[in-house]
Amino acid sequence: MGRIAFLFSGQGAQFPGMGKSFYESDADIKALFDRCEEIKSGTLDVMFNGPDAVLTDTVNAQPALYLCDLASAVAAGKAGINADAVCGFSLGELPALAFADAFSYEDGFKLVIKRASAMAKAGKENESGMAAVVKLSNEDVEKACEAVPGTYPVNYNCQGQVSVSLRPELIEPLSAKVREMGGRVIPLKVSGGFHSPYMDTAAEEFAVELDKASIGLPKITAYSNVTARPYKDEVKETLKKQINSPVRWEDTIKDLAGSGFDTFIETGVGTVLQKLVMKILPEAKTYAISDVESLETVKKELSL
């Protein structure tokens, strides 16, 4: 086995009950969850019991996912699965940096609460949403967006799958352009045009919180969504750009592969990132840990 990267899940993968098996089986994780519950009362009830509509709300989903991502990574580390690098998709970048010791788990939780609030507010002030464009190259998606002002390619997931942020009334003109080019547009159920200029006010608001936070250099290699490269010295300045800049996931995974990484473990919720890696690097070994049962399965697969 070569080098291992932990991939921290992003918003959209949440479901009621997530994180509960770690909470009930690991005293350290329970203590972390309980401390964060004191910071944001009601978080654990929404995580464990839902309902879906409440958990899906950005202000609830992001803090809940942060805790679940961390729980999975912490449990994996305690089981002897050690990460040589970490990266997270959008929201997942915050627990990735916390796990890499750029800031404390509790400070990260507080930052996520501020981030979620700022993004939810921007989504309401600037009516916008997202759509997935499939069956086109990254370059063709960019050309389609250039032809429909107000649309922005924002999540470069893998070849043939790019998410776009846009205003609701632009779905039809973008769909027409994409169909003309041989692709398809699929509207996404999100509350804002994330990682685009529609989030400029959120980025400004979050930058103020980052300036007040105690943030150091990651103790293990941690990748930035903005640059698709490991963080260097400018952690705060780079992180300030994350909310309204594209997520360069495909480039991140390719850079990890070029640096000798051949094992990728999604730590958090679901298998979205695992499946993206399988498309980007079919030869890579991929796993997902979202509960105690899947952790045991991965341990066996890795002969630990």
XYZ file of C-alpha atoms in Angstrom:
304
model
C 0.000 0.000 0.000
C 1.232 3.463 -0.891
C 0.262 6.747 0.686
C -3.214 7.327 2.169
C -5.360 10.444 1.748
C -8.467 11.134 3.828
C -11.280 12.832 1.884
C -13.745 14.821 4.002
C -17.363 14.836 2.782
C -19.181 18.008 1.743
C -22.706 19.342 2.034
C -25.437 17.323 0.368
C -24.521 13.915 1.794
C -26.211 14.470 5.185
C -28.901 12.131 6.533
C -30.622 11.685 9.923
C -28.684 9.266 12.118
C -25.256 10.150 10.772
C -22.446 10.012 13.285
C -24.544 8.239 15.912
C -22.633 4.941 15.892
C -19.345 6.769 16.575
C -21.008 8.830 19.310
C -22.285 5.708 21.032
C -19.083 3.668 20.730
C -16.195 6.095 21.296
C -15.827 8.137 24.493
C -13.550 10.748 22.887
C -15.952 11.356 20.019
C -18.899 11.532 22.426
C -17.037 14.145 24.466
C -16.298 16.197 21.334
C -19.916 16.032 20.174
C -21.162 16.998 23.648
C -18.806 19.988 23.825
C -20.018 21.190 20.412
C -23.637 20.641 21.464
C -22.978 23.192 24.222
C -21.790 25.630 21.541
C -24.803 25.061 19.248
C -27.697 23.544 21.134
C -29.854 21.155 19.138
C -27.119 20.004 16.780
C -27.100 16.392 17.963
C -30.881 16.048 17.882
C -30.978 17.255 14.267
C -28.033 15.002 13.333
C -29.462 11.888 14.891
C -33.201 12.396 14.403
C -33.753 14.891 11.594
C -36.179 15.577 10.045
C -34.583 15.785 6.608
C -35.947 19.261 5.889
C -34.336 20.679 9.022
C -31.038 18.816 8.622
C -30.746 19.899 4.968
C -30.904 23.586 5.938
C -27.387 24.980 5.430
C -27.159 26.377 8.973
C -27.748 22.873 10.354
C -26.145 20.710 7.691
C -22.682 22.262 7.813
C -22.052 21.972 11.584
C -23.491 18.436 11.571
C -21.310 17.324 8.673
C -18.257 18.909 10.282
C -18.733 16.711 13.346
C -19.421 13.561 11.333
C -16.386 14.087 9.114
C -14.163 14.569 12.145
C -15.649 11.568 13.963
C -14.935 9.285 11.021
C -11.348 10.508 10.650
C -10.642 10.336 14.394
C -12.056 6.810 14.613
C -9.997 5.748 11.594
C -6.841 7.137 13.152
C -7.504 5.347 16.434
C -7.987 2.125 14.444
C -4.498 2.450 12.969
C -5.423 4.000 9.625
C -3.097 6.964 9.285
C -3.542 9.788 6.777
C -0.514 11.126 4.914
C -2.647 13.958 3.517
C -6.163 15.353 3.863
C -8.540 17.253 1.631
C -12.200 18.129 1.891
C -14.912 19.022 -0.591
C -16.205 22.546 0.122
C -17.448 22.358 3.744
C -15.220 19.295 4.146
C -12.123 21.478 3.945
C -12.833 22.811 7.459
C -12.814 19.423 9.250
C -9.834 18.434 7.102
C -7.872 21.423 8.413
C -9.025 20.748 11.973
C -7.888 17.124 11.693
C -4.548 18.406 10.391
C -4.315 20.553 13.555
C -4.500 23.948 11.839
C -7.015 24.876 14.558
C -8.804 23.141 17.414
C -11.870 20.996 16.795
C -14.058 23.384 18.795
C -12.687 26.484 17.060
C -13.350 24.804 13.732
C -16.923 24.090 14.788
C -17.422 27.756 15.665
C -16.009 28.784 12.284
C -18.363 26.403 10.484
C -21.355 27.907 12.290
C -20.302 31.373 11.071
C -19.613 30.055 7.561
C -23.007 28.373 7.309
C -24.819 31.476 8.555
C -23.013 33.726 6.080
C -23.705 31.403 3.146
C -27.376 30.968 4.048
C -27.764 34.747 4.311
C -26.078 35.318 0.939
C -28.292 32.669 -0.638
C -31.393 34.556 0.478
C -30.076 37.974 -0.521
C -28.896 36.825 -3.963
C -31.483 34.365 -5.251
C -29.423 31.665 -6.891
C -28.934 27.933 -7.055
C -26.860 25.235 -8.694
C -27.091 22.677 -11.474
C -24.907 19.808 -12.602
C -23.733 19.770 -16.209
C -22.936 16.257 -17.419
C -21.533 14.684 -20.582
C -19.415 17.709 -21.500
C -15.716 18.404 -21.030
C -14.664 20.999 -18.464
C -13.717 23.315 -21.313
C -17.119 22.986 -22.996
C -18.906 23.733 -19.717
C -16.832 26.898 -19.429
C -17.793 27.862 -22.987
C -21.475 27.238 -22.240
C -21.271 29.465 -19.165
C -19.552 32.204 -21.149
C -22.512 32.108 -23.553
C -25.002 32.575 -20.683
C -23.855 35.520 -18.497
C -24.565 34.967 -14.820
C -23.668 31.268 -14.877
C -20.411 30.088 -13.304
C -18.664 26.683 -13.341
C -17.903 26.077 -9.664
C -17.355 22.403 -8.792
C -14.928 20.618 -11.100
C -15.863 17.150 -9.858
C -14.466 14.979 -12.658
C -14.449 14.921 -16.451
C -18.040 14.937 -17.628
C -19.418 16.354 -14.369
C -19.184 20.024 -13.448
C -21.564 21.914 -11.154
C -22.632 25.430 -12.110
C -24.008 28.276 -9.988
C -26.673 30.500 -11.536
C -29.913 32.365 -11.033
C -33.126 30.287 -11.403
C -34.194 32.036 -14.611
C -30.932 31.029 -16.298
C -31.584 27.278 -16.050
C -33.491 27.205 -19.346
C -31.028 29.216 -21.463
C -28.110 27.228 -20.046
C -29.944 23.945 -20.679
C -30.578 24.967 -24.291
C -26.904 25.808 -24.831
C -25.713 22.612 -23.160
C -28.122 20.449 -25.177
C -26.806 22.078 -28.327
C -23.301 20.973 -27.266
C -24.390 17.400 -26.479
C -24.715 17.597 -22.728
C -27.430 17.741 -20.087
C -28.300 20.031 -17.155
C -29.628 18.631 -13.865
C -30.915 21.175 -11.274
C -29.571 20.574 -7.752
C -31.467 20.991 -4.483
C -29.291 23.584 -2.755
C -30.095 26.929 -1.169
C -27.638 29.130 -3.035
C -25.124 29.563 -5.821
C -22.145 28.377 -3.809
C -18.489 28.949 -4.785
C -19.403 31.777 -7.154
C -19.757 35.581 -7.105
C -23.239 34.996 -5.664
C -21.372 34.249 -2.419
C -19.165 37.363 -2.409
C -20.915 38.870 0.619
C -20.592 35.560 2.481
C -16.870 35.432 1.714
C -16.441 38.969 3.045
C -18.381 38.149 6.212
C -16.471 34.913 6.800
C -13.128 36.655 6.211
C -13.812 38.791 9.294
C -14.273 35.622 11.380
C -11.108 34.075 9.958
C -9.118 37.175 10.902
C -10.226 36.746 14.521
C -9.493 33.003 14.621
C -6.314 31.281 15.757
C -5.154 29.372 12.666
C -1.745 27.793 12.170
C -0.058 25.660 9.557
C -1.475 22.145 9.097
C 0.665 19.474 10.780
C 0.061 17.079 7.882
C -0.346 17.871 4.193
C -3.731 19.559 3.623
C -5.087 20.558 0.227
C -6.910 23.765 -0.703
C -10.049 23.710 -2.868
C -8.969 27.028 -4.371
C -5.493 26.035 -5.556
C -5.791 22.224 -5.736
C -2.391 22.210 -4.042
C -1.210 21.779 -0.434
C -1.530 24.748 1.890
C 1.717 26.638 2.361
C 2.060 29.780 4.478
C -1.079 31.728 3.547
C -3.680 29.535 5.242
C -6.065 32.324 6.267
C -5.748 34.246 3.012
C -6.341 31.148 0.907
C -9.260 29.970 3.040
C -10.902 33.404 2.688
C -11.275 32.733 -1.042
C -12.884 29.318 -0.668
C -16.564 30.289 -0.350
C -16.725 32.206 -3.639
C -14.096 30.307 -5.657
C -14.459 27.028 -7.598
C -13.743 23.672 -5.960
C -10.993 22.102 -8.090
C -11.572 18.549 -6.949
C -10.388 16.723 -10.053
C -7.075 18.628 -10.054
C -6.656 17.941 -6.332
C -7.011 14.180 -6.761
C -4.671 14.191 -9.751
C -2.054 16.144 -7.784
C -2.313 13.643 -4.927
C -1.830 10.779 -7.385
C 1.198 12.524 -8.849
C 2.627 12.773 -5.336
C 2.432 9.010 -4.792
C -1.022 8.626 -3.259
C -2.838 5.478 -4.334
C -5.292 4.941 -1.448
C -8.205 7.318 -0.863
C -10.598 7.011 2.077
C -13.726 9.127 2.302
C -14.189 10.054 5.949
C -17.620 11.404 6.743
C -20.945 10.630 5.140
C -21.772 8.577 2.063
C -19.641 7.632 -0.925
C -19.848 10.681 -3.221
C -16.146 11.489 -3.035
C -15.141 7.840 -3.260
C -17.118 7.524 -6.510
C -15.532 10.680 -7.934
C -12.058 9.287 -7.254
C -13.047 6.058 -8.990
C -13.888 8.096 -12.100
C -10.759 10.247 -11.926
C -8.336 7.435 -10.996
C -9.840 4.045 -11.903
C -6.673 2.302 -10.749
C -6.742 3.787 -7.219
C -7.843 1.932 -4.094
C -10.888 3.684 -2.650
C -12.878 3.230 0.558
C -15.500 5.071 2.602
C -15.917 5.216 6.380
C -19.197 6.645 7.667
C -19.961 4.456 10.696
C -18.469 1.787 12.956
C -19.488 -1.024 10.615
C -17.817 0.481 7.543
C -14.714 1.239 9.629
C -14.409 -2.443 10.496
C -14.791 -3.367 6.827
C -12.021 -0.973 5.775
C -9.728 -2.250 8.528
C -10.104 -5.770 7.141
C -9.530 -4.583 3.573
C -6.313 -2.872 4.699
C -5.305 -5.912 6.808
C -5.180 -3.911 10.051
